[in-house]
Short mmCIF file of N, CA and C in Angstrom, two decimals:
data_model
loop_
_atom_site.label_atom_id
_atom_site.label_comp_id
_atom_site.label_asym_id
_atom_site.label_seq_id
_atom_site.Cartn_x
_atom_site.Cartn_y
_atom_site.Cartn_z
N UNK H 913 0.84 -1.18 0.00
CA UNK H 913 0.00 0.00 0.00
C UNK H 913 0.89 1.25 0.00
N UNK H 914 0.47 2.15 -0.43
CA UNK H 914 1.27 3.44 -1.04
C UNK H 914 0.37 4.88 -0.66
N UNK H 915 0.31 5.57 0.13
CA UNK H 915 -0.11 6.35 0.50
C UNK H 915 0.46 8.03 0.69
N UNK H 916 -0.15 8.72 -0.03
CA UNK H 916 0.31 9.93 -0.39
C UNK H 916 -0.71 11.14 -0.09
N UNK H 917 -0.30 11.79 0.91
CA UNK H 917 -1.20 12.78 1.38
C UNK H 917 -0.85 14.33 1.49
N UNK H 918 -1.42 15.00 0.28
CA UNK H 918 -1.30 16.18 0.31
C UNK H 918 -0.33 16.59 -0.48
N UNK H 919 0.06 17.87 -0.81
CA UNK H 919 1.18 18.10 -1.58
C UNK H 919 0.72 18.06 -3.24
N UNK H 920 1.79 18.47 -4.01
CA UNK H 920 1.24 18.21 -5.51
C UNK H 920 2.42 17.14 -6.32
N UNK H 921 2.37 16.17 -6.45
CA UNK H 921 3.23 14.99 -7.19
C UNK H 921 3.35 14.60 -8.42
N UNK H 922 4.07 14.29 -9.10
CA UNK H 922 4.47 13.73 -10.14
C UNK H 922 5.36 15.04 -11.37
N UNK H 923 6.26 14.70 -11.45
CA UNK H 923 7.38 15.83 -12.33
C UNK H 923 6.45 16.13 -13.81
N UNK H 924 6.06 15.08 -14.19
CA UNK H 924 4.90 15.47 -15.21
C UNK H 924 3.61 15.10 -15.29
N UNK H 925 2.94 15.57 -13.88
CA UNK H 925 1.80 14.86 -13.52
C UNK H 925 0.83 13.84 -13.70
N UNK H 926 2.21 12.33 -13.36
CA UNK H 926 2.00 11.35 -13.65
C UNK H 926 2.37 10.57 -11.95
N UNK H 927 1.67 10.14 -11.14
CA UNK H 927 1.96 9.24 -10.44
C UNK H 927 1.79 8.13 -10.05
N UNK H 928 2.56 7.16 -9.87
CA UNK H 928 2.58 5.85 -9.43
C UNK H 928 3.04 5.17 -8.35
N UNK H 929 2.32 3.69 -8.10
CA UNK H 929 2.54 3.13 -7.22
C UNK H 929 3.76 2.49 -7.46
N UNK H 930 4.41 2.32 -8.55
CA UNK H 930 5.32 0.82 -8.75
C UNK H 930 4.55 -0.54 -8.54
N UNK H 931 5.56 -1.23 -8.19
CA UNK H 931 4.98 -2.14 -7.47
C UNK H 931 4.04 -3.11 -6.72
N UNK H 932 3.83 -2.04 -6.26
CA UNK H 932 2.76 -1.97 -4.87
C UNK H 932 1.57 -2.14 -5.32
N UNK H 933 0.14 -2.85 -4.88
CA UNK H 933 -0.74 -3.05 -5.32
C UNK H 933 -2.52 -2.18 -5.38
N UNK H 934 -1.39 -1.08 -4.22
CA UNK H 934 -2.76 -0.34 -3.70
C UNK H 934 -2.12 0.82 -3.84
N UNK H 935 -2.79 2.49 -4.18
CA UNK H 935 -2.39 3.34 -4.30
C UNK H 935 -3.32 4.26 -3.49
N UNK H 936 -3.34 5.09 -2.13
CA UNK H 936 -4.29 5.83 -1.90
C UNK H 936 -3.69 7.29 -1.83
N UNK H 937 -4.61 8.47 -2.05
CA UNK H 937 -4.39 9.61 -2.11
C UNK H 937 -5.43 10.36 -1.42
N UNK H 938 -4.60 11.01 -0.24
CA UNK H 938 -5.51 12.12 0.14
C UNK H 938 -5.22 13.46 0.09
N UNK H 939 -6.14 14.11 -0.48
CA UNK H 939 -6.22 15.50 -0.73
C UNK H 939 -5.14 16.12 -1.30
N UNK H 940 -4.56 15.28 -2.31
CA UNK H 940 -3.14 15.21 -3.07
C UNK H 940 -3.66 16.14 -4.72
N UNK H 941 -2.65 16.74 -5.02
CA UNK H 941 -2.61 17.98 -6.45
C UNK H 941 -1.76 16.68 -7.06
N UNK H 942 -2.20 16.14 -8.12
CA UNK H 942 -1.33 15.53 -9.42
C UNK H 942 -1.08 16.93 -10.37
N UNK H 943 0.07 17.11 -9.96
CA UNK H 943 0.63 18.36 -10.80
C UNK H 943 0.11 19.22 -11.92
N UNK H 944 -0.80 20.46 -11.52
CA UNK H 944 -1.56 20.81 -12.33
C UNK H 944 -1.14 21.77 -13.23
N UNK H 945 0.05 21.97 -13.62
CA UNK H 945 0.69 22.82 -14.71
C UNK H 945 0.97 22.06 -15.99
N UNK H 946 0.93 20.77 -15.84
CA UNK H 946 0.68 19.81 -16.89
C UNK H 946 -0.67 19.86 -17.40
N UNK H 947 -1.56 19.81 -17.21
CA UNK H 947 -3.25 19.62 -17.52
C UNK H 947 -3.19 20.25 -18.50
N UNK H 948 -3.01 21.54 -19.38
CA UNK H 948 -3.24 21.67 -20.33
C UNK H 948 -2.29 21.66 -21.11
N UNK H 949 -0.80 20.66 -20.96
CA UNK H 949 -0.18 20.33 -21.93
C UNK H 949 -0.18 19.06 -22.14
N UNK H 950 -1.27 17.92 -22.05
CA UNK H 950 -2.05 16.78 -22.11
C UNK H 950 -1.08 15.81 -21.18
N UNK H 951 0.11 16.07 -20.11
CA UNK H 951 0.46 15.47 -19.25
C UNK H 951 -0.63 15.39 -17.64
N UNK H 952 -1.62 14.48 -17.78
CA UNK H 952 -2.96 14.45 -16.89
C UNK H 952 -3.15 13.09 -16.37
N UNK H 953 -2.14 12.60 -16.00
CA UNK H 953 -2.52 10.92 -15.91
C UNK H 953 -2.05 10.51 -14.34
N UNK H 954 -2.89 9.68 -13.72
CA UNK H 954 -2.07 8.75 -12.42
C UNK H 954 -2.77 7.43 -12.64
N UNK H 955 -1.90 6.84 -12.48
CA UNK H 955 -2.42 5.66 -12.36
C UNK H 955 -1.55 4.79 -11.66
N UNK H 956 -1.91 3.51 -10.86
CA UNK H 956 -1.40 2.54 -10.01
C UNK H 956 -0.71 1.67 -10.53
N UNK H 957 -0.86 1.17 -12.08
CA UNK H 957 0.35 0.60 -13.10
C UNK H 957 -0.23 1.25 -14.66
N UNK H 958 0.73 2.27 -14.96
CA UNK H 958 0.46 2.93 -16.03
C UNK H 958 1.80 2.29 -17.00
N UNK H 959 1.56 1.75 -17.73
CA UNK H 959 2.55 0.92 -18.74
C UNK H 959 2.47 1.35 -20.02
N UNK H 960 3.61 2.02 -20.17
CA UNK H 960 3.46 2.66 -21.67
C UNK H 960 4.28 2.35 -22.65
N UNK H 961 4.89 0.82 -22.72
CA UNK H 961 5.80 0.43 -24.07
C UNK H 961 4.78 -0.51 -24.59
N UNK H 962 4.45 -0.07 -25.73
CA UNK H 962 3.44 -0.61 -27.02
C UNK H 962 3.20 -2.51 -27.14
N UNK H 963 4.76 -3.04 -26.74
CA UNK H 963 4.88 -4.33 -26.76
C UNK H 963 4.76 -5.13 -26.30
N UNK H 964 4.81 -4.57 -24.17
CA UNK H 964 3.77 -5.10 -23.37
C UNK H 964 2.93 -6.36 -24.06
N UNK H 965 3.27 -7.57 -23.30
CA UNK H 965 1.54 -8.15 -22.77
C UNK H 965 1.94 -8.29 -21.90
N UNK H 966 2.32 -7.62 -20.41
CA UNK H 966 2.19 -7.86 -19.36
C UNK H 966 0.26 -7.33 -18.73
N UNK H 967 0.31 -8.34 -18.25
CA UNK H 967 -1.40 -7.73 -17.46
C UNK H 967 -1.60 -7.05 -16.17
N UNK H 968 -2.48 -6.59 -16.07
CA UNK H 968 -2.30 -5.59 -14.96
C UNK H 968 -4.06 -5.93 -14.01
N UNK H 969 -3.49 -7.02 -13.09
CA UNK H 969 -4.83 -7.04 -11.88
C UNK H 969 -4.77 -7.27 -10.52
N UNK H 970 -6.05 -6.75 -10.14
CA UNK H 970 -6.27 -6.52 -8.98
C UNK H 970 -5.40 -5.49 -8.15
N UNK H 971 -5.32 -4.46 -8.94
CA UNK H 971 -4.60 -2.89 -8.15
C UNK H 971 -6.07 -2.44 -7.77
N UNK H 972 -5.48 -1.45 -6.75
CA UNK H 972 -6.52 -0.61 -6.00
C UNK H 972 -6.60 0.71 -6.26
N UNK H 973 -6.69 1.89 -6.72
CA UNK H 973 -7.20 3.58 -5.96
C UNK H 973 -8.07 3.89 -5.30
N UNK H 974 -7.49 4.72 -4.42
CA UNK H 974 -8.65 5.25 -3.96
C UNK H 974 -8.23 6.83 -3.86
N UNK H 975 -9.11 8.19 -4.73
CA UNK H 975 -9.07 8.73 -4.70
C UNK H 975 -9.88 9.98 -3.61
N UNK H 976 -9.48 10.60 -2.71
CA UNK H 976 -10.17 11.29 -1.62
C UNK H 976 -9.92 12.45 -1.29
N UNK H 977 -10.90 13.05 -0.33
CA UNK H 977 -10.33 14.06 0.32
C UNK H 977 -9.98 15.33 -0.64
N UNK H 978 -10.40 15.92 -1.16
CA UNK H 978 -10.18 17.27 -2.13
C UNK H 978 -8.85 17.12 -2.90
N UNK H 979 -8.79 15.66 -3.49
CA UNK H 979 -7.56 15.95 -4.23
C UNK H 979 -7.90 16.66 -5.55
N UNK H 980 -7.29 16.74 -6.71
CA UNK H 980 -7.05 17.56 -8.06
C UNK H 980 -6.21 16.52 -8.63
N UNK H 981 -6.67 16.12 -10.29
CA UNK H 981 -6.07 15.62 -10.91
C UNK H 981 -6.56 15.53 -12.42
N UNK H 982 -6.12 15.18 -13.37
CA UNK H 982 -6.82 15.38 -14.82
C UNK H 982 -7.68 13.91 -14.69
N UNK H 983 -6.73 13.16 -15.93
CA UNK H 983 -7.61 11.54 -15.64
C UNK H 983 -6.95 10.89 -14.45
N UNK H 984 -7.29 9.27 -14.28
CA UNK H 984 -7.23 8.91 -13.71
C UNK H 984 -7.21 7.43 -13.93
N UNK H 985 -6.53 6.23 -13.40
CA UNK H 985 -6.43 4.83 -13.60
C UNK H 985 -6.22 4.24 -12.55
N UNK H 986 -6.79 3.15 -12.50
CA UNK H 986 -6.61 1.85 -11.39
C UNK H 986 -5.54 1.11 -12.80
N UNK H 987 -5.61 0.80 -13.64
CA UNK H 987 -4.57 -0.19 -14.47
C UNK H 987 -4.81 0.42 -15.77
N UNK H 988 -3.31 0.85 -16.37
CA UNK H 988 -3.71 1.17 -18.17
C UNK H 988 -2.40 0.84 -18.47
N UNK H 989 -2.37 0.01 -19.98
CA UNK H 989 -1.66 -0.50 -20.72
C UNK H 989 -1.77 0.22 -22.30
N UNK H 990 -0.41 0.93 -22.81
CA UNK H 990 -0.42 0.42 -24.00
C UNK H 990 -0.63 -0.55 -24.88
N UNK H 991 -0.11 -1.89 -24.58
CA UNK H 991 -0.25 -2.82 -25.25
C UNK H 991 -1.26 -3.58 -25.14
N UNK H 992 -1.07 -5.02 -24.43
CA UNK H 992 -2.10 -6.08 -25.13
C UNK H 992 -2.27 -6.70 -23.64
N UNK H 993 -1.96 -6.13 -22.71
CA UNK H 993 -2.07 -7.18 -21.42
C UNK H 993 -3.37 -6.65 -20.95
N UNK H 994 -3.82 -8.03 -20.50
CA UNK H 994 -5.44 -7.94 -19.76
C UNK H 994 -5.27 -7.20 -18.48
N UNK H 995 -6.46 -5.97 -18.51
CA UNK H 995 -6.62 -5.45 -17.41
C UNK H 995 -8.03 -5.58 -16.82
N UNK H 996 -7.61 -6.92 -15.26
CA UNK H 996 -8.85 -7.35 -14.81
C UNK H 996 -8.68 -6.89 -13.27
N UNK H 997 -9.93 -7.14 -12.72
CA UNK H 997 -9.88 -7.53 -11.11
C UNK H 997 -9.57 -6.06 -10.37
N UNK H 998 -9.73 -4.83 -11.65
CA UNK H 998 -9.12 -3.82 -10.66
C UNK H 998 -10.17 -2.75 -9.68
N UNK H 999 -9.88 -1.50 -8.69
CA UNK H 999 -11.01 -0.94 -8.46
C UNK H 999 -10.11 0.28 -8.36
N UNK H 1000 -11.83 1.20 -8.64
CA UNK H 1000 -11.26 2.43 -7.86
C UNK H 1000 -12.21 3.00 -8.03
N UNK H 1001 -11.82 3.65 -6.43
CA UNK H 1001 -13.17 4.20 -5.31
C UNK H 1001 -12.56 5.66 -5.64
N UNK H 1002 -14.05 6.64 -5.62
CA UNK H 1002 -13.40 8.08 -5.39
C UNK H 1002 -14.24 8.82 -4.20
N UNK H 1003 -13.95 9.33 -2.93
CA UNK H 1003 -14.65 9.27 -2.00
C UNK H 1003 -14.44 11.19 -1.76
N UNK H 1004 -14.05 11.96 -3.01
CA UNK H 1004 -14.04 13.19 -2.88
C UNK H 1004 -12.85 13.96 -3.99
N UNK H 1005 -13.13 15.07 -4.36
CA UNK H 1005 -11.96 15.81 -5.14
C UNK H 1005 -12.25 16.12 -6.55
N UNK H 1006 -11.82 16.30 -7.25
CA UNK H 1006 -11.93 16.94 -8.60
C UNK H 1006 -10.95 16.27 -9.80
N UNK H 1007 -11.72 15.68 -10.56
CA UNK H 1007 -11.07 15.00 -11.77
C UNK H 1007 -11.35 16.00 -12.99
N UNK H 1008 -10.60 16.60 -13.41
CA UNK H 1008 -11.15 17.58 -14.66
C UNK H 1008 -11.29 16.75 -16.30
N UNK H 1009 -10.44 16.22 -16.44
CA UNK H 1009 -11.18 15.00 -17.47
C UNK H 1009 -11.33 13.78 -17.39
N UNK H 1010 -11.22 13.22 -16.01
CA UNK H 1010 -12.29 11.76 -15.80
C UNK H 1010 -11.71 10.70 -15.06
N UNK H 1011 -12.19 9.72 -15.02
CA UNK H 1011 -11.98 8.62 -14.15
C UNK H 1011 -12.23 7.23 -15.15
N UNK H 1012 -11.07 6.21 -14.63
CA UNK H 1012 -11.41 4.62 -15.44
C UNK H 1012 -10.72 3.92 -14.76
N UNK H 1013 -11.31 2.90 -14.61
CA UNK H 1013 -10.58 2.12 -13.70
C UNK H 1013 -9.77 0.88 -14.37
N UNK H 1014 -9.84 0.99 -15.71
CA UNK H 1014 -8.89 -0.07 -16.59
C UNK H 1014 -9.13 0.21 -18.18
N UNK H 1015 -7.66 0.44 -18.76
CA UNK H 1015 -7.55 0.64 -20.15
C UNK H 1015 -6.34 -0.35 -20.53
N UNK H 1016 -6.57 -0.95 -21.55
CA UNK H 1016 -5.75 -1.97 -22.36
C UNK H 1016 -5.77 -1.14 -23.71
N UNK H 1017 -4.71 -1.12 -24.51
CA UNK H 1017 -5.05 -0.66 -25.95
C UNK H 1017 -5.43 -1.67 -27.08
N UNK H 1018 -4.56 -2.83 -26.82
CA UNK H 1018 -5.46 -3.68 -27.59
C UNK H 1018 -6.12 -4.77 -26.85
N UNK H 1019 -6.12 -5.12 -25.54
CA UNK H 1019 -6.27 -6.36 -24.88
C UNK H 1019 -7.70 -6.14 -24.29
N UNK H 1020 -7.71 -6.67 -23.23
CA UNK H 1020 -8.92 -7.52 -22.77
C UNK H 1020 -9.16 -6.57 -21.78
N UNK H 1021 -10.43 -5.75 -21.32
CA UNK H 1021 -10.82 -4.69 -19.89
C UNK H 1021 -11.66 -5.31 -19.64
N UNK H 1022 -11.75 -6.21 -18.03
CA UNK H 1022 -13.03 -7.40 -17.54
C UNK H 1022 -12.65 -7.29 -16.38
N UNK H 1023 -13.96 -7.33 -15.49
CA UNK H 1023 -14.12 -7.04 -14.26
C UNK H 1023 -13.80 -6.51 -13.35
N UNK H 1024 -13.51 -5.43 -14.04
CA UNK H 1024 -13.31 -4.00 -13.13
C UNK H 1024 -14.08 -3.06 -12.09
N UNK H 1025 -14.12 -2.58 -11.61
CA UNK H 1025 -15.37 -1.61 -10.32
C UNK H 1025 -14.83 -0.41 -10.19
N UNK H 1026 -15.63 0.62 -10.26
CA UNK H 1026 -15.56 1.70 -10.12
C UNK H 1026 -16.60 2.41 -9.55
N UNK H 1027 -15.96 3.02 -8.30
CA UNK H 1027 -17.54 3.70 -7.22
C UNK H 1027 -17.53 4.99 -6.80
N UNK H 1028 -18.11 5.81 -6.84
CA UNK H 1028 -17.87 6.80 -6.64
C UNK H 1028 -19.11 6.93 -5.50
N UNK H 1029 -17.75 7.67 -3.95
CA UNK H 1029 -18.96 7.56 -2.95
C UNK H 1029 -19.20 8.47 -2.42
N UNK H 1030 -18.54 9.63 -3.09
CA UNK H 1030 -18.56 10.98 -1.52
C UNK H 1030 -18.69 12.06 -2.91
N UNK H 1031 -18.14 13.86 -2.15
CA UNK H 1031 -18.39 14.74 -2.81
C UNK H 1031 -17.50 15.00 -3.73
N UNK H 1032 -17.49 14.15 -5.23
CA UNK H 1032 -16.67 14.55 -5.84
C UNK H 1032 -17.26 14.90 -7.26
N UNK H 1033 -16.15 16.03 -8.17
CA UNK H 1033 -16.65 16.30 -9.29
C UNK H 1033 -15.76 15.82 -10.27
N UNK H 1034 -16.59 14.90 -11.28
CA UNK H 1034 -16.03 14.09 -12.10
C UNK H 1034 -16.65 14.44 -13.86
N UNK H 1035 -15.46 15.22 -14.84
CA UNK H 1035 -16.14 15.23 -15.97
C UNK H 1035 -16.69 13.89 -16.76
N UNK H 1036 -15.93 12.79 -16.96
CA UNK H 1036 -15.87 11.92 -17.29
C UNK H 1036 -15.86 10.29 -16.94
N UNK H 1037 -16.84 9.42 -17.22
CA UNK H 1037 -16.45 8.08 -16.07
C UNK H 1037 -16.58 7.44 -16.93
N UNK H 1038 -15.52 6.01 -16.81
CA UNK H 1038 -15.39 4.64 -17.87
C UNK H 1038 -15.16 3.46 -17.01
N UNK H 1039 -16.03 2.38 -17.39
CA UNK H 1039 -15.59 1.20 -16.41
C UNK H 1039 -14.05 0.77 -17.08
N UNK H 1040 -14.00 0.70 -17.99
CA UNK H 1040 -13.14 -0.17 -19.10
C UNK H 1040 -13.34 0.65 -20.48
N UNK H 1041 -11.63 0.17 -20.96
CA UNK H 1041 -11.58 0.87 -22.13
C UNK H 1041 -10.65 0.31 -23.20
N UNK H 1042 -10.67 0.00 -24.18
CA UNK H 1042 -9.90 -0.86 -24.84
C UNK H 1042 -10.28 -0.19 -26.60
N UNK H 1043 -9.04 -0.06 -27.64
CA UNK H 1043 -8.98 0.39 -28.84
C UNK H 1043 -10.12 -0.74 -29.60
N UNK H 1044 -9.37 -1.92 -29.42
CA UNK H 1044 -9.31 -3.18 -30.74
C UNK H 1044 -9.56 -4.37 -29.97
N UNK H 1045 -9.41 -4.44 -28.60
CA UNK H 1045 -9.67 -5.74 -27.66
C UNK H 1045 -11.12 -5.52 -27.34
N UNK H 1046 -11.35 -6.40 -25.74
CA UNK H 1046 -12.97 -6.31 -25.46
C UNK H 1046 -13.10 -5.76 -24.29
N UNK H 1047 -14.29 -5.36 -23.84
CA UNK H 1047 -14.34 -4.52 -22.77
C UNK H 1047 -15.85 -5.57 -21.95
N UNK H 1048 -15.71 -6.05 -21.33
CA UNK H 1048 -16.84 -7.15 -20.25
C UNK H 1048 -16.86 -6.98 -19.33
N UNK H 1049 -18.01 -7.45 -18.50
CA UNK H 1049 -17.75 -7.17 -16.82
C UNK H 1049 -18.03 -6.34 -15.97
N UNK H 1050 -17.68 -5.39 -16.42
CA UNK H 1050 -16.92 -4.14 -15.64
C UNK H 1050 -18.53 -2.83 -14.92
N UNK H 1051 -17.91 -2.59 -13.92
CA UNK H 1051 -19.42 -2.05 -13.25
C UNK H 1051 -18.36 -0.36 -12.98
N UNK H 1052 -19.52 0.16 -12.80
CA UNK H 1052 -19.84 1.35 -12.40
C UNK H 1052 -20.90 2.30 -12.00
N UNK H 1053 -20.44 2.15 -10.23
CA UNK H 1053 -21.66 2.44 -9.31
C UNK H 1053 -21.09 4.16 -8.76
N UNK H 1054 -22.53 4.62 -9.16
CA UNK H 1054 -22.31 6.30 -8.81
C UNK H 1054 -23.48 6.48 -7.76
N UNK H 1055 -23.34 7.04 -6.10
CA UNK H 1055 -23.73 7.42 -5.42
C UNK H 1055 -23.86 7.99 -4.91
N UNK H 1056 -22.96 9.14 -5.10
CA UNK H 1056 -22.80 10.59 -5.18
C UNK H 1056 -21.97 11.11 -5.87
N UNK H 1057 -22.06 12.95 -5.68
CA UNK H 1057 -21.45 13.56 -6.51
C UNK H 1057 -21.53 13.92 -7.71
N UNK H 1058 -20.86 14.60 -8.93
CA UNK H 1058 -21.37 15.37 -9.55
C UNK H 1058 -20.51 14.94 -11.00
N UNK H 1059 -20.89 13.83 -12.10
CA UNK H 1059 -20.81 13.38 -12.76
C UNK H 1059 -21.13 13.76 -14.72
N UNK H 1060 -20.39 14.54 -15.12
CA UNK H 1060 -20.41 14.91 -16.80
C UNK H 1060 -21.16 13.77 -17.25
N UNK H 1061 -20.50 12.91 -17.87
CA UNK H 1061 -21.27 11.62 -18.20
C UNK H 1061 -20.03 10.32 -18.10
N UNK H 1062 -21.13 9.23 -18.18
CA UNK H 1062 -20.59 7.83 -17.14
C UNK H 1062 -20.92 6.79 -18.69
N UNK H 1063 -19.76 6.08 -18.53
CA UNK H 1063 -20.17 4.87 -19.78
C UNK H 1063 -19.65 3.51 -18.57
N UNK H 1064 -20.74 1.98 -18.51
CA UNK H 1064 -19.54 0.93 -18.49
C UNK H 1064 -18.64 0.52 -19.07
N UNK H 1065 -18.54 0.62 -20.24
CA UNK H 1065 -17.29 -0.06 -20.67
C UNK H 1065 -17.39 1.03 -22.38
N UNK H 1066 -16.46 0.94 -22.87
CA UNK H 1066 -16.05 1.49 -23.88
C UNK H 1066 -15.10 0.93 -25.11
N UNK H 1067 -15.80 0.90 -26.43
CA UNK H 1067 -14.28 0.27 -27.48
C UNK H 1067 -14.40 0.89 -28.45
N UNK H 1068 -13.42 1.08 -28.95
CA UNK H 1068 -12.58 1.90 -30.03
C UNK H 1068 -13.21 1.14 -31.30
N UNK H 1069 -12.41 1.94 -32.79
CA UNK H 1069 -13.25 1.14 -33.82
C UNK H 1069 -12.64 -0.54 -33.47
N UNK H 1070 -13.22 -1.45 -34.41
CA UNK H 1070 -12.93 -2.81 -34.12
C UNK H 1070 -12.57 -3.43 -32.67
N UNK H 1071 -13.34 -2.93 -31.58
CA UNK H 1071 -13.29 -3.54 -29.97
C UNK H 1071 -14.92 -4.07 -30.36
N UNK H 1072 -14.84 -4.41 -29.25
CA UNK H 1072 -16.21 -5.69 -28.71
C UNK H 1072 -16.60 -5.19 -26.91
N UNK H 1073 -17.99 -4.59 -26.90
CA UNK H 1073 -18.00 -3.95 -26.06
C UNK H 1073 -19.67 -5.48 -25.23
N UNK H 1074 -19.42 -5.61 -24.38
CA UNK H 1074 -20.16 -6.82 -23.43
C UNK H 1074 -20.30 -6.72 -21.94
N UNK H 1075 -21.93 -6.90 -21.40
CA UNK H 1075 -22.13 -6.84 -20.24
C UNK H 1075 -21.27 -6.33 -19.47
N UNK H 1076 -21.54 -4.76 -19.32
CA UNK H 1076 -20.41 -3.45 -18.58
C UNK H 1076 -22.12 -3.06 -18.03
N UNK H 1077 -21.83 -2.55 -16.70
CA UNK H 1077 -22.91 -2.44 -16.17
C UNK H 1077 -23.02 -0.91 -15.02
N UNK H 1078 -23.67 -0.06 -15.59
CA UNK H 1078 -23.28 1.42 -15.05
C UNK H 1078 -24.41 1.71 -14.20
N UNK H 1079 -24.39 1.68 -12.94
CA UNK H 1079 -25.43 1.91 -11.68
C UNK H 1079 -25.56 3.19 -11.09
N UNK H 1080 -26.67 3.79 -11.47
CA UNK H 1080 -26.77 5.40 -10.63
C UNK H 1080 -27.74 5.21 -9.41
N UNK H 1081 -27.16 5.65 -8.36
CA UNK H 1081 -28.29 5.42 -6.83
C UNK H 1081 -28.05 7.01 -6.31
N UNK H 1082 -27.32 7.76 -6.77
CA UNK H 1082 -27.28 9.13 -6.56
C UNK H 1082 -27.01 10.32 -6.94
N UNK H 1083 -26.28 11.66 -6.49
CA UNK H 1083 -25.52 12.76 -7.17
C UNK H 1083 -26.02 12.83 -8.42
N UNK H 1084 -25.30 13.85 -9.13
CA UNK H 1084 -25.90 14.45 -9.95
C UNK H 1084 -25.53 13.93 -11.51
N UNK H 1085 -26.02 13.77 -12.61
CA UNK H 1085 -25.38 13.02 -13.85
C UNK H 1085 -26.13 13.64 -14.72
N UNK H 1086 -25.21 13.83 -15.91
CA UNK H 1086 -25.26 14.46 -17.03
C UNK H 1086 -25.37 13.51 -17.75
N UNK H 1087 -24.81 12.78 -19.01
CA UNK H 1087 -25.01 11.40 -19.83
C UNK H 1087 -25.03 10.22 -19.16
N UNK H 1088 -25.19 9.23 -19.65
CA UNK H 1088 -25.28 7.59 -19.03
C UNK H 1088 -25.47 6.77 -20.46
N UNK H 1089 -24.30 6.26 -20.23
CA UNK H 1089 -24.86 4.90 -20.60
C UNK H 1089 -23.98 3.77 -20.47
N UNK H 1090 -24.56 2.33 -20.75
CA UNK H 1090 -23.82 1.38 -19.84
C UNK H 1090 -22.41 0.87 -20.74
N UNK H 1091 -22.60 0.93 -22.02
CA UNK H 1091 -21.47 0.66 -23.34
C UNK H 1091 -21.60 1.19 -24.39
N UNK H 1092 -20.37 1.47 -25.31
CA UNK H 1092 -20.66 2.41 -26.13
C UNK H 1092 -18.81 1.30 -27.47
N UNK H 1093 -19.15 1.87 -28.01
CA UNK H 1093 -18.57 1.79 -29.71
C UNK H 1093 -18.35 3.00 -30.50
N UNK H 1094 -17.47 2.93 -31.06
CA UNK H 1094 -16.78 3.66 -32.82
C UNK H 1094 -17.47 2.71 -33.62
N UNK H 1095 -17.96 3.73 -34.94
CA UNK H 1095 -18.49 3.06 -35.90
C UNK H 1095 -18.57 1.78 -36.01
N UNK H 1096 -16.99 1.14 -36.05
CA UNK H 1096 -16.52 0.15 -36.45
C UNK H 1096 -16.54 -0.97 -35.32
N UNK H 1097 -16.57 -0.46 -34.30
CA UNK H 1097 -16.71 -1.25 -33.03
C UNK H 1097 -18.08 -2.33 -32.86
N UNK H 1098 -17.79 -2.94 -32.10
CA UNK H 1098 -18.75 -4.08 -31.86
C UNK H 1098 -19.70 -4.29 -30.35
N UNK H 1099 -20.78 -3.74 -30.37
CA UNK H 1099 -21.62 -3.72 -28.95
C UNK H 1099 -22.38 -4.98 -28.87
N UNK H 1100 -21.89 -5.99 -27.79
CA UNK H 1100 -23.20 -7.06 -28.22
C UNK H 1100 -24.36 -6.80 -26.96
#
């Protein structure tokens, strides 16, 4: 577990756990002088060599407490490794372009969770996200807070988008829906 409280982190507002399987943040700035030069990312295993198939499951976030950050990841891969089993809770703070709790670029996004439980403002929410792979499983429960719009699962042209399941019991929401596709993409 990796715990980081307060302060503003990452040299190009990118932070990580390594290792470690759990990442929590309270009331932490992911370096906001990056945000509008598209450096906006944290995530708990953010893997960015294309050739990857390493997989990335069962990491944790939990985002809280008035932090600030652009997006956001429990597991994202360039390449092809399955990103399963992961979560992430946001229990307060400000995401200015969104929240997902697992992206593969070409591989497999399945059974992922994503909850949002306290006062937070979120432009964007994705259970799963994948270019050309499949996106299954994957939930997203909103119970508070103040939500742009929420998809379960998401695929690029030629992905395969399957039982992603997006739950509203509260706060406030702008779009919804549970899966979504590019033209070319595949919703079953």
């Amino acid at each position: 577990s990796f715990v980081l409280g307060g302060g503003v982190w990452g040299e190009q507002g990118i932070a990580e756990a390594g290792t470690r399987d759990t990442l929590v943040l309270e009331g932490t700035t992911i370096n906001t002088d990056y945000w509008t030069n598209g450096y906006h990312n944290l995530a708990v295993v953010h893997e960015s060599n294309t050739s990857s198939t390493a997989d990335i499951e069962g990491k944790s976030l939990t985002f809280a407490d008035g932090g600030a950050a652009g997006w956001i990841w429990a597991g994202y891969t360039e390449g092809s490794g399955t990103v399963s089993g992961n979560t992430l809770t946001i229990t307060g703070g400000t995401l200015h372009f969104g929240a997902e709790v697992g992206y593969s670029k070409t591989g497999k996004v399945e059974n992922n969770r994503l909850t949002i439980s306290g006062d937070a403002s979120i432009a964007d929410v994705l259970g799963g996200e994948t270019e050309t792979g499949s996106v299954s499983g994957n939930q997203v429960t909103i119970l508070a807070g103040s939500v742009g719009s929420a998809k379960g699962g998401y695929a690029g042209f030629g992905g395969m988008v399957t039982g992603n399941t997006l739950k509203i019991e509260g706060g406030q929401m702008g779009t919804a829906n549970g899966g979504g596709s590019e033209t070319n993409g595949r919703r079953a």
